[in-house]
Coordinates of C-alpha atoms in Angstrom, one line a residue:
X297 CA 29.6 -2.2 -28.2
X298 CA 32.3 0.4 -27.8
X299 CA 29.7 3.1 -27.2
X300 CA 28.0 1.0 -24.6
X301 CA 31.2 0.3 -22.8
X302 CA 32.1 4.0 -22.9
X303 CA 28.7 5.0 -21.5
X304 CA 28.7 2.3 -18.8
X305 CA 32.2 3.1 -17.7
X306 CA 32.2 6.9 -18.0
X307 CA 35.4 6.7 -20.1
X308 CA 37.1 9.8 -21.4
X309 CA 39.3 9.9 -24.5
X310 CA 42.6 8.3 -23.8
X311 CA 41.3 6.2 -20.8
X312 CA 42.1 2.5 -20.8
X313 CA 39.5 -0.1 -19.9
X314 CA 39.6 -3.6 -18.4
X315 CA 36.7 -5.8 -18.0
X316 CA 34.3 -8.4 -19.5
X317 CA 31.2 -8.3 -21.6
X318 CA 28.6 -11.0 -21.6
X319 CA 26.6 -11.0 -24.8
X320 CA 23.3 -12.9 -25.0
X321 CA 22.0 -13.9 -28.4
X322 CA 19.0 -15.8 -29.7
X323 CA 19.0 -19.4 -30.9
X324 CA 16.0 -18.7 -33.2
X325 CA 14.5 -15.9 -35.1
X326 CA 11.3 -14.1 -34.2
X327 CA 9.6 -10.9 -32.9
X328 CA 10.2 -9.5 -29.4
X329 CA 7.1 -9.6 -27.1
X330 CA 7.7 -6.2 -25.4
X331 CA 10.1 -3.3 -25.0
X332 CA 12.6 -3.7 -22.2
X333 CA 11.6 -7.4 -21.9
X334 CA 14.9 -8.4 -20.4
X335 CA 15.6 -5.4 -18.1
X336 CA 12.6 -6.3 -15.9
X337 CA 14.0 -9.8 -15.3
X338 CA 17.3 -8.3 -13.8
X339 CA 16.1 -5.8 -11.2
X340 CA 18.4 -5.7 -8.2
X341 CA 21.2 -7.4 -10.1
X342 CA 23.9 -4.7 -10.1
X343 CA 26.5 -7.2 -9.1
X344 CA 26.1 -8.9 -12.4
X345 CA 27.4 -5.8 -14.2
X346 CA 25.8 -2.9 -16.2
X347 CA 22.9 -4.2 -18.2
X348 CA 22.2 -2.9 -21.7
X349 CA 18.8 -3.9 -23.0
X350 CA 17.9 -2.6 -26.4
X351 CA 14.8 -4.7 -26.9
X352 CA 11.7 -3.1 -28.5
X353 CA 8.2 -4.3 -29.0
X354 CA 7.8 -6.2 -32.3
X355 CA 11.5 -6.0 -33.1
X356 CA 12.7 -8.8 -35.3
X357 CA 15.5 -10.8 -33.9
X358 CA 17.8 -13.0 -36.1
X359 CA 19.2 -16.2 -34.8
X360 CA 22.9 -16.1 -34.3
X361 CA 24.7 -18.4 -36.7
X362 CA 28.0 -18.5 -34.9
X363 CA 29.9 -17.2 -38.0
X364 CA 31.8 -14.2 -36.7
X365 CA 32.1 -11.5 -34.0
X366 CA 30.0 -8.9 -35.9
X367 CA 27.1 -11.3 -36.5
X368 CA 27.2 -12.0 -32.8
X369 CA 26.7 -8.3 -32.1
X370 CA 23.9 -8.0 -34.7
X371 CA 22.0 -10.8 -33.0
X372 CA 22.6 -9.4 -29.4
X373 CA 19.5 -9.5 -27.2
X374 CA 21.2 -7.8 -24.2
X375 CA 24.6 -7.5 -22.7
X376 CA 26.3 -7.2 -19.3
X377 CA 29.3 -4.9 -19.1
X378 CA 31.5 -6.0 -16.2
X379 CA 34.2 -3.4 -15.2
X380 CA 37.2 -4.9 -13.4
X381 CA 37.8 -2.0 -11.0
X382 CA 34.2 -0.8 -10.6
X383 CA 31.3 -1.9 -8.4
X384 CA 32.1 -5.3 -6.7
X385 CA 30.9 -8.0 -9.0
X386 CA 29.7 -11.6 -8.5
X387 CA 31.7 -14.6 -9.7
X388 CA 31.5 -15.5 -13.4
X389 CA 29.6 -18.7 -12.5
X390 CA 27.0 -16.8 -10.6
X391 CA 26.5 -14.5 -13.6
X392 CA 25.9 -17.5 -15.8
X393 CA 23.6 -19.2 -13.3
X394 CA 21.4 -16.0 -12.8
X395 CA 21.1 -15.4 -16.6
X396 CA 20.1 -19.0 -17.2
X397 CA 17.5 -18.9 -14.3
X398 CA 16.0 -15.6 -15.4
X399 CA 15.8 -16.2 -19.1
X400 CA 13.5 -19.2 -18.8
X401 CA 10.5 -17.6 -20.5
X402 CA 9.3 -17.1 -24.1
X403 CA 10.3 -13.7 -25.2
X404 CA 9.9 -14.3 -28.9
X405 CA 6.7 -14.5 -31.0
X406 CA 6.4 -16.4 -34.3
X407 CA 4.4 -13.5 -35.8
X408 CA 4.8 -9.8 -36.0
X409 CA 2.6 -8.3 -33.3
X410 CA 0.4 -5.3 -34.2
X411 CA -0.4 -2.3 -32.1
X412 CA -3.5 -2.7 -29.9
X413 CA -5.8 -0.1 -28.5
X414 CA -6.3 -0.1 -24.7
X415 CA -8.9 2.0 -23.0
X416 CA -8.0 2.9 -19.4
X417 CA -11.0 3.9 -17.4
X418 CA -10.2 6.3 -14.5
X419 CA -6.5 7.3 -14.5
X420 CA -6.1 6.7 -10.8
X421 CA -5.3 9.2 -8.0
X422 CA -2.2 10.9 -9.2
X423 CA 0.6 10.6 -11.9
X424 CA 2.8 8.5 -9.6
X425 CA 0.2 5.7 -9.3
X426 CA -1.0 5.9 -12.9
X427 CA 2.4 6.1 -14.7
X428 CA 3.5 2.4 -14.2
X429 CA 0.3 1.2 -15.9
X430 CA 0.7 3.6 -18.8
X431 CA 4.4 2.6 -19.2
X432 CA 3.5 -1.1 -19.2
X433 CA 0.9 -0.5 -21.8
X434 CA 3.2 1.4 -24.1
X435 CA 6.0 -1.2 -23.7
X436 CA 3.5 -3.9 -24.7
X437 CA 2.8 -2.0 -27.9
X438 CA -0.5 -0.3 -26.9
X439 CA -2.2 2.9 -28.0
X440 CA -3.6 4.3 -24.8
X441 CA -7.1 5.9 -24.6
X442 CA -8.1 7.3 -21.3
X443 CA -11.7 7.8 -20.2
X444 CA -12.3 10.1 -17.2
X445 CA -14.1 13.2 -16.1
X446 CA -13.1 16.6 -17.5
X447 CA -11.7 17.8 -14.2
X448 CA -9.5 14.8 -13.6
X449 CA -5.8 15.7 -13.1
X450 CA -4.8 13.8 -16.3
X451 CA -6.9 16.3 -18.3
X452 CA -4.4 19.0 -17.5
X453 CA -2.1 20.2 -20.3
X454 CA 1.1 19.2 -18.5
X455 CA 0.0 15.5 -18.6
X456 CA -0.7 15.3 -22.3
X457 CA 2.2 12.9 -22.7
X458 CA 0.6 10.3 -20.5
X459 CA -2.0 9.1 -23.1
X460 CA -2.7 9.1 -26.8
X461 CA -6.4 10.0 -26.7
X462 CA -8.4 11.5 -23.8
X463 CA -12.2 11.1 -23.8
X464 CA -14.1 13.1 -21.2
X465 CA -17.1 11.2 -19.7
X466 CA -19.5 11.8 -16.8
X467 CA -18.1 9.5 -14.1
X468 CA -21.0 9.9 -11.7
X469 CA -21.5 6.4 -10.1
X470 CA -25.1 5.9 -11.1
X471 CA -27.0 3.1 -12.9
X472 CA -26.1 4.6 -16.3
X473 CA -22.4 4.9 -15.7
X474 CA -21.5 1.8 -17.8
X475 CA -23.6 2.9 -20.7
X476 CA -21.9 6.3 -20.8
X477 CA -18.6 4.4 -21.1
X478 CA -20.1 2.2 -23.8
X479 CA -21.4 5.2 -25.8
X480 CA -18.0 6.9 -25.6
X481 CA -16.1 3.9 -26.8
X482 CA -18.5 3.3 -29.7
X483 CA -18.2 7.0 -30.7
X484 CA -14.4 6.7 -30.6
X485 CA -14.1 3.5 -32.8
X486 CA -12.5 0.1 -32.6
X487 CA -10.7 -0.8 -29.4
X488 CA -9.2 -4.1 -28.1
X489 CA -10.1 -3.9 -24.4
X490 CA -11.1 -1.9 -21.3
X491 CA -8.8 -1.8 -18.3
X492 CA -9.1 -0.4 -14.8
X493 CA -6.9 -0.7 -11.7
X494 CA -9.1 1.1 -9.2
X495 CA -11.4 -1.1 -7.2
X496 CA -14.4 1.2 -7.3
X497 CA -14.6 1.1 -11.1
X498 CA -13.9 -2.6 -11.7
X499 CA -17.6 -3.7 -11.8
X500 CA -18.8 -0.9 -14.1
X501 CA -15.9 -1.5 -16.4
X502 CA -16.7 -5.3 -16.6
X503 CA -20.3 -4.4 -17.5
X504 CA -19.2 -2.0 -20.2
X505 CA -16.7 -4.5 -21.6
X506 CA -19.4 -7.2 -21.7
X507 CA -21.8 -4.8 -23.5
X508 CA -19.1 -4.1 -26.1
X509 CA -18.2 -7.7 -26.6
X510 CA -14.7 -7.2 -25.2
X511 CA -12.7 -9.6 -23.0
X512 CA -13.8 -9.6 -19.4
X513 CA -14.6 -11.8 -16.5
X514 CA -18.4 -12.2 -15.9
X515 CA -19.6 -8.8 -14.6
X516 CA -21.7 -10.5 -11.8
X517 CA -18.6 -12.3 -10.6
X518 CA -16.6 -9.1 -10.5
X519 CA -19.4 -7.4 -8.6
X520 CA -19.4 -10.2 -6.0
X521 CA -15.6 -10.0 -5.7
X522 CA -15.5 -6.3 -4.8
X523 CA -18.2 -6.7 -2.2
X524 CA -16.5 -7.4 1.1
X525 CA -19.6 -9.1 2.6
X526 CA -20.3 -11.3 -0.4
X527 CA -16.8 -12.6 -0.6
X528 CA -16.7 -13.5 3.1
X529 CA -20.1 -15.4 2.7
X530 CA -18.9 -17.3 -0.4
X531 CA -15.6 -18.1 1.2
X532 CA -17.5 -19.8 4.1
X533 CA -16.4 -20.5 7.6
X534 CA -18.8 -18.0 9.2
X535 CA -22.4 -18.0 10.3
X536 CA -25.2 -15.4 9.5
X537 CA -25.1 -14.5 13.2
X538 CA -21.4 -13.4 13.4
X539 CA -21.2 -11.6 10.0
X540 CA -23.5 -8.9 8.8
X541 CA -24.0 -6.2 6.1
X542 CA -25.7 -3.3 7.7
X543 CA -27.2 -0.3 5.9
X544 CA -27.1 2.2 8.8
X545 CA -27.1 2.5 12.6
X546 CA -30.8 1.7 13.0
X547 CA -30.4 -1.5 10.9
X548 CA -27.6 -2.7 13.1
X549 CA -29.5 -2.0 16.3
X550 CA -32.5 -4.0 14.9
X551 CA -30.3 -7.0 13.9
X552 CA -28.7 -7.0 17.4
X553 CA -32.1 -6.7 19.2
X554 CA -33.5 -9.6 17.1
X555 CA -30.3 -11.6 17.6
X556 CA -30.0 -12.0 13.9
X557 CA -26.5 -10.6 14.4
X558 CA -24.7 -11.6 17.6
X559 CA -21.3 -9.8 17.9
X560 CA -18.4 -12.0 18.8
X561 CA -15.5 -9.7 19.7
X562 CA -13.1 -8.7 18.4
X563 CA -14.8 -7.6 15.2
X564 CA -13.8 -5.8 12.0
X565 CA -16.1 -3.0 10.6
X566 CA -15.4 -1.7 7.1
X567 CA -17.0 -0.1 4.1
X568 CA -18.5 -2.9 1.9
X569 CA -17.0 -1.5 -1.3
X570 CA -13.9 0.0 0.3
X571 CA -10.3 0.0 -0.7
X572 CA -6.8 0.7 0.7
X573 CA -8.0 -0.1 4.3
X574 CA -9.9 3.2 4.4
X575 CA -12.2 3.4 7.4
X576 CA -11.4 -0.1 8.6
X577 CA -11.7 -0.6 12.4
X578 CA -11.0 -3.3 15.0
X579 CA -14.0 -3.3 17.4
X580 CA -14.0 -4.7 21.0
X581 CA -17.3 -3.5 22.5
X582 CA -20.9 -2.7 21.5
X583 CA -20.2 1.0 22.0
X584 CA -17.3 0.9 19.6
X585 CA -19.3 -1.1 17.1
X586 CA -22.2 1.5 17.0
X587 CA -19.7 4.3 16.8
X588 CA -17.8 2.7 13.9
X589 CA -20.8 1.8 11.8
X590 CA -22.2 5.4 12.2
X591 CA -18.8 6.9 11.3
X592 CA -18.3 4.7 8.2
X593 CA -21.8 5.3 7.0
X594 CA -21.5 9.1 7.3
X595 CA -18.1 9.3 5.7
X596 CA -18.5 6.8 2.8
X597 CA -22.2 6.6 2.3
X598 CA -21.8 2.8 1.9
X599 CA -23.2 -0.3 3.7
X600 CA -20.9 -1.6 6.4
X601 CA -19.5 -5.1 6.5
X602 CA -19.1 -6.4 10.0
X603 CA -17.2 -9.7 10.5
X604 CA -15.0 -11.6 13.0
X605 CA -11.4 -10.5 13.4
X606 CA -9.1 -13.3 12.4
X607 CA -5.9 -13.8 14.3
X608 CA -2.8 -15.0 12.5
X609 CA -0.2 -13.7 10.0
X610 CA -1.8 -11.5 7.2
X611 CA -0.9 -12.4 3.6
X612 CA -1.0 -10.7 0.3
X613 CA -1.6 -13.3 -2.4
X614 CA -1.4 -12.9 -6.2
X615 CA -2.8 -15.4 -8.6
X616 CA -2.8 -15.4 -12.4
X617 CA -5.4 -17.6 -14.1
X618 CA -6.0 -18.5 -17.7
X619 CA -9.3 -20.4 -18.3
X620 CA -9.0 -21.8 -14.8
X621 CA -5.3 -22.8 -15.1
X622 CA -3.0 -21.4 -12.4
X623 CA -0.2 -19.7 -14.3
X624 CA 1.4 -17.8 -11.4
X625 CA 1.1 -17.8 -7.7
X626 CA 2.9 -16.0 -4.9
X627 CA 2.4 -15.2 -1.2
X628 CA 3.8 -12.1 0.5
X629 CA 4.0 -11.5 4.3
X630 CA 1.9 -8.4 5.2
X631 CA 3.4 -7.1 8.4
X632 CA 1.1 -6.1 11.3
X633 CA -0.7 -2.8 11.2
X634 CA -1.5 -0.6 14.2
X635 CA -5.1 -1.8 14.3
X636 CA -4.0 -5.4 14.9
X637 CA -3.1 -4.6 18.4
X638 CA -5.4 -2.0 19.8
X639 CA -8.9 -0.6 19.5
X640 CA -10.7 1.5 16.8
X641 CA -8.4 4.4 17.5
X642 CA -5.8 2.8 15.3
X643 CA -6.0 1.8 11.6
X644 CA -5.1 -1.1 9.3
X645 CA -3.0 0.7 6.7
X646 CA 0.0 -1.3 5.6
X647 CA 3.4 -0.9 7.2
X648 CA 5.6 -3.3 5.3
X649 CA 5.4 -6.2 2.9
X650 CA 8.0 -9.0 2.4
X651 CA 8.3 -11.4 -0.5
X652 CA 8.6 -14.3 -0.7
X653 CA 6.6 -15.4 2.3
X654 CA 8.3 -17.2 5.2
X655 CA 5.4 -19.5 5.7
X656 CA 6.4 -23.2 5.8
X657 CA 5.6 -25.1 2.6
X658 CA 2.6 -27.0 4.0
X659 CA 0.9 -23.7 4.9
X660 CA 1.8 -22.2 1.6
X661 CA 0.1 -25.1 -0.1
X662 CA -3.1 -24.6 2.1
X663 CA -3.2 -21.0 0.8
X664 CA -2.8 -22.0 -2.8
X665 CA -5.4 -24.7 -2.9
X666 CA -8.0 -22.7 -0.9
X667 CA -7.8 -19.4 -2.8
X668 CA -7.5 -21.1 -6.3
X669 CA -10.6 -23.1 -5.7
X670 CA -12.4 -20.1 -4.3
X671 CA -11.8 -18.0 -7.4
X672 CA -13.0 -20.8 -9.7
X673 CA -16.2 -21.2 -7.5
X674 CA -16.9 -17.5 -7.9
X675 CA -16.6 -17.7 -11.7
X676 CA -13.3 -15.9 -11.9
X677 CA -11.2 -18.0 -14.3
X678 CA -9.0 -15.6 -16.3
X679 CA -7.1 -12.6 -15.1
X680 CA -4.9 -11.2 -12.3
X681 CA -6.3 -11.5 -8.8
X682 CA -4.9 -9.8 -5.7
X683 CA -6.3 -11.3 -2.5
X684 CA -5.7 -10.7 1.2
X685 CA -6.0 -13.4 3.7
X686 CA -4.9 -14.6 7.2
X687 CA -3.4 -17.9 8.2
X688 CA -5.2 -19.0 11.3
X689 CA -3.5 -21.5 13.6
X690 CA -0.2 -20.8 11.8
X691 CA 3.0 -22.2 13.0
X692 CA 4.5 -18.7 12.5
X693 CA 3.8 -15.4 14.4
X694 CA 5.2 -11.9 14.4
X695 CA 7.5 -10.8 17.2
X696 CA 10.3 -8.3 17.8
X697 CA 13.9 -9.1 18.6
X698 CA 16.0 -7.2 21.1
X699 CA 16.9 -4.6 18.5
X700 CA 13.3 -3.8 17.8
X701 CA 13.1 -5.6 14.4
X702 CA 9.8 -7.2 13.7
X703 CA 9.9 -10.5 11.9
X704 CA 7.7 -13.6 11.2
X705 CA 9.1 -16.4 13.3
X706 CA 8.2 -19.9 14.4
X707 CA 5.3 -19.6 16.9
X708 CA 5.5 -20.5 20.5
X709 CA 2.6 -22.9 20.6
X710 CA 2.7 -23.0 24.5
X711 CA 1.5 -19.3 24.4
X712 CA -1.8 -20.3 22.7
X713 CA -3.0 -23.6 24.3
X714 CA -6.4 -23.1 22.7
X715 CA -4.9 -23.4 19.3
X716 CA -2.8 -26.5 19.9
X717 CA -3.6 -29.4 17.6
X718 CA -5.7 -27.2 15.2
X719 CA -4.8 -27.4 11.6
X720 CA -3.7 -24.2 9.8
X721 CA -6.6 -22.5 8.1
X722 CA -6.5 -19.9 5.3
X723 CA -9.2 -17.2 6.0
X724 CA -10.1 -14.8 3.2
X725 CA -10.2 -11.1 3.9
X726 CA -10.9 -9.7 0.4
X727 CA -10.6 -10.3 -3.3
X728 CA -9.4 -7.6 -5.8
X729 CA -10.0 -8.7 -9.4
X730 CA -7.0 -6.7 -10.6
X731 CA -3.3 -6.4 -10.2
X732 CA -1.9 -5.2 -6.9
X733 CA -0.7 -1.6 -6.4
X734 CA 2.2 -0.4 -8.5
X735 CA 4.6 -0.6 -5.5
X736 CA 3.7 -4.2 -4.8
X737 CA 3.8 -5.1 -8.5
X738 CA 7.4 -3.8 -8.6
X739 CA 8.3 -6.2 -5.7
X740 CA 6.8 -9.1 -7.6
X741 CA 8.8 -8.1 -10.7
X742 CA 12.0 -8.0 -8.6
X743 CA 11.5 -11.3 -6.8
X744 CA 9.9 -13.5 -9.5
X745 CA 10.4 -11.6 -12.8
X746 CA 6.7 -11.3 -13.5
X747 CA 5.1 -7.9 -14.2
X748 CA 1.6 -8.2 -12.9
X749 CA 0.6 -4.9 -14.6
X750 CA 1.6 -6.5 -18.0
X751 CA -0.6 -9.5 -17.3
X752 CA -3.6 -7.4 -16.2
X753 CA -3.4 -5.4 -19.4
X754 CA -2.9 -8.5 -21.6
X755 CA -5.9 -10.2 -20.0
X756 CA -8.0 -7.0 -20.6
X757 CA -7.3 -7.3 -24.4
X758 CA -7.5 -11.1 -24.6
X759 CA -3.8 -11.5 -25.6
X760 CA -3.5 -14.8 -23.9
X761 CA -0.4 -16.0 -25.7
X762 CA 1.7 -13.2 -24.3
X763 CA -0.1 -13.4 -21.0
X764 CA 1.0 -17.0 -20.7
X765 CA 4.6 -16.4 -21.8
X766 CA 5.2 -13.4 -19.5
X767 CA 3.7 -15.1 -16.4
X768 CA 6.6 -17.5 -16.2
X769 CA 8.5 -17.1 -12.9
X770 CA 12.2 -17.6 -12.5
X771 CA 13.7 -21.0 -12.1
X772 CA 13.9 -22.1 -8.4
X773 CA 17.1 -21.2 -6.5
X774 CA 18.7 -23.4 -3.9
X775 CA 18.6 -20.8 -1.0
X776 CA 15.1 -19.2 -1.5
X777 CA 11.6 -20.5 -1.4
X778 CA 9.7 -21.4 -4.6
X779 CA 10.7 -19.6 -7.7
X780 CA 12.2 -16.5 -6.0
X781 CA 15.6 -15.3 -6.9
X782 CA 15.8 -12.5 -4.2
X783 CA 14.3 -11.3 -0.9
X784 CA 12.5 -8.0 -1.3
X785 CA 11.0 -5.8 1.4
X786 CA 8.6 -2.9 0.8
X787 CA 8.4 -0.4 3.6
X788 CA 5.7 2.3 3.7
X789 CA 6.3 5.8 5.2
X790 CA 3.2 7.7 6.3
X791 CA 2.5 11.4 6.6
X792 CA 2.3 12.4 10.3
X793 CA 1.2 16.0 9.7
X794 CA 0.2 18.3 6.9
X795 CA 2.0 21.3 5.4
X796 CA 4.0 22.4 2.4
X797 CA 6.9 20.1 1.4
X798 CA 10.2 21.8 1.4
X799 CA 12.4 19.1 -0.1
X800 CA 12.9 18.5 -3.8
X801 CA 13.8 14.9 -3.2
X802 CA 12.6 13.5 0.1
X803 CA 13.6 9.9 -0.7
X804 CA 17.0 11.0 -2.0
X805 CA 17.7 12.9 1.2
X806 CA 17.0 9.8 3.3
X807 CA 19.1 7.5 1.1
X808 CA 22.1 9.9 1.6
X809 CA 21.9 9.2 5.3
X810 CA 22.6 5.5 4.7
X811 CA 25.9 3.8 4.4
X812 CA 26.8 3.0 0.7
X813 CA 26.4 -0.7 1.2
X814 CA 22.9 -0.3 2.7
X815 CA 22.0 2.4 0.1
X816 CA 22.8 0.0 -2.7
X817 CA 20.2 -2.5 -1.4
X818 CA 17.4 0.0 -2.1
X819 CA 16.2 -0.9 -5.6
X820 CA 13.4 1.6 -5.8
X821 CA 12.1 4.6 -3.9
X822 CA 8.7 6.2 -4.5
X823 CA 8.3 9.8 -3.3
X824 CA 4.7 11.1 -3.2
X825 CA 5.5 14.8 -2.6
X826 CA 8.1 17.2 -3.9
X827 CA 9.1 20.8 -3.2
X828 CA 6.1 23.1 -3.0
X829 CA 3.5 20.3 -2.9
X830 CA 0.7 20.6 -0.3
X831 CA 0.8 17.5 2.0
X832 CA -2.7 16.9 3.5
X833 CA -3.3 16.3 7.2
X834 CA -4.3 12.7 7.8
X835 CA -7.9 12.4 9.0
X836 CA -9.2 9.8 11.5
X837 CA -9.6 6.4 9.8
X838 CA -7.4 7.4 6.8
X839 CA -3.8 7.6 6.0
X840 CA -1.6 9.6 3.6
X841 CA 1.4 7.8 2.1
X842 CA 4.5 9.9 2.1
X843 CA 6.9 7.5 0.4
X844 CA 7.8 3.8 -0.2
X845 CA 11.2 2.1 -0.3
X846 CA 11.9 -1.4 -1.7
X847 CA 14.9 -3.1 -0.2
X848 CA 16.3 -6.1 -2.1
X849 CA 18.9 -8.8 -1.3
X850 CA 19.6 -12.0 -3.1
X851 CA 21.3 -13.7 -0.1
X852 CA 20.3 -12.3 3.3
X853 CA 16.7 -11.8 4.3
X854 CA 17.6 -10.2 7.6
X855 CA 19.6 -7.5 6.0
X856 CA 16.4 -6.3 4.4
X857 CA 14.7 -5.9 7.8
X858 CA 17.8 -4.1 9.2
X859 CA 17.9 -1.6 6.3
X860 CA 14.1 -1.1 6.5
X861 CA 14.4 -0.2 10.2
X862 CA 17.1 2.3 9.3
X863 CA 14.9 3.9 6.7
X864 CA 12.1 4.3 9.2
X865 CA 14.5 5.9 11.7
X866 CA 16.0 8.3 9.2
X867 CA 12.9 9.2 7.2
X868 CA 11.6 12.7 7.6
X869 CA 9.7 15.1 5.4
X870 CA 10.6 18.8 6.0
X871 CA 7.3 20.8 6.1
X872 CA 6.3 24.4 6.5
X873 CA 2.8 25.5 7.6
X874 CA 0.3 25.6 4.7

């Protein structure tokens, strides 16, 4: 304890110290379910004190018998060091309330867990997006085997620490792709599960897992889920005349000439197997439609899904299911994109995400019931599912205040007389049978204490006991919706032009421009480029992420929006010509 206090307080020999220490102990004995199992339940809680979490996967914890001070320390799970003259701290009663609300899950196992072997297929786009998945796997006690092509970035010598075993495999997306993965796994030996987080490999990984007899959702259900056209048809609410899957420009022209497809503008055109809003366009005329389909087909080589544009607040929805039972559910507000307002010259890349949603409870329930039933109808009963939807006829709408801050507010019904009296309707955009991106997953962990990457991994290996225990959200608070214990806002920064990055810490430079109080609200910053990195020039229909900031506040939602606006105003990436 003395060492922890010294480290937490930066004490030098001879310094005095005044403060408090909260020590948490276990009431029963058992084995810890993961490393850092407590730390991820207290993100954004600096006002509680300095947290020390020494938990490790499989560590045996002895129940505290209340005998003496030293046995108390021996059975310590975690502790908060509260320095009297340090960072402003919350009241003692708030500390106790937060610890009680956040420690409401099962962190102990009755048996000693053994190391499992997880195969990650395709190590994602770069180290930044891959590393959170790898860290989650290691903290859950996994041996990590990576399958990817020989030229993938992770095969480089400098990334050898990001896996235990690397197996090079031909990743050409042909009909034999899944069998090459199967052959590689069989040659390697016994594994416990296959895992992927990239949309374009989910179907092939499901087929490979099924062939190997490993845990997976039905491959045909996964294949339907990643098809934008199939999911919209299954979700219902549309006719064959206002929704189409076209193979090329001539096919579209034929459908329109035969009136098999009758455009009802505005429309959305997008790659049928796309991801990350790449090449997604809002269409307002026949000319734009023909241009968009031709462009998408040439750039992606895919069929093009054409569907009605749905007005209303866009939502990011995460569900965790175990044999059909809904273990965890959350809704985030996905702020408007440029493409929501104009024509196909603008895109649909995300600008900001806020959690928990500010939808009223009755609309929240509409979303939960509709999307849960839809997943079950598709045969998706176990796993983590990241869905996108819109709330048509919502009582809420986005607008800017006089200071230029965008927010979701009660809708002025008089401005849309055509919608008056119509019930709110949840309209599906797409289903991703995986956890959300690592930035969004961090927000969920901050607000609800649930690590969706953990649950995706545990589902992949069939470890349903830990999956159930770690899907437990915080206890509800009095001032926030549902089980949230904080407001959290994720703001995306985009690359405006290409070049060579001249800053060693783009995010750090921006944070230094904030006042200390505002800077303290930024609980995470993700920089995509560092000094000397080549920053690509964004092409039409695509976007390049420069950075992301997560702003968190347990009391004031509007402070998050204010700080997010400051970050946008102060963000810059110094570049020199490449």
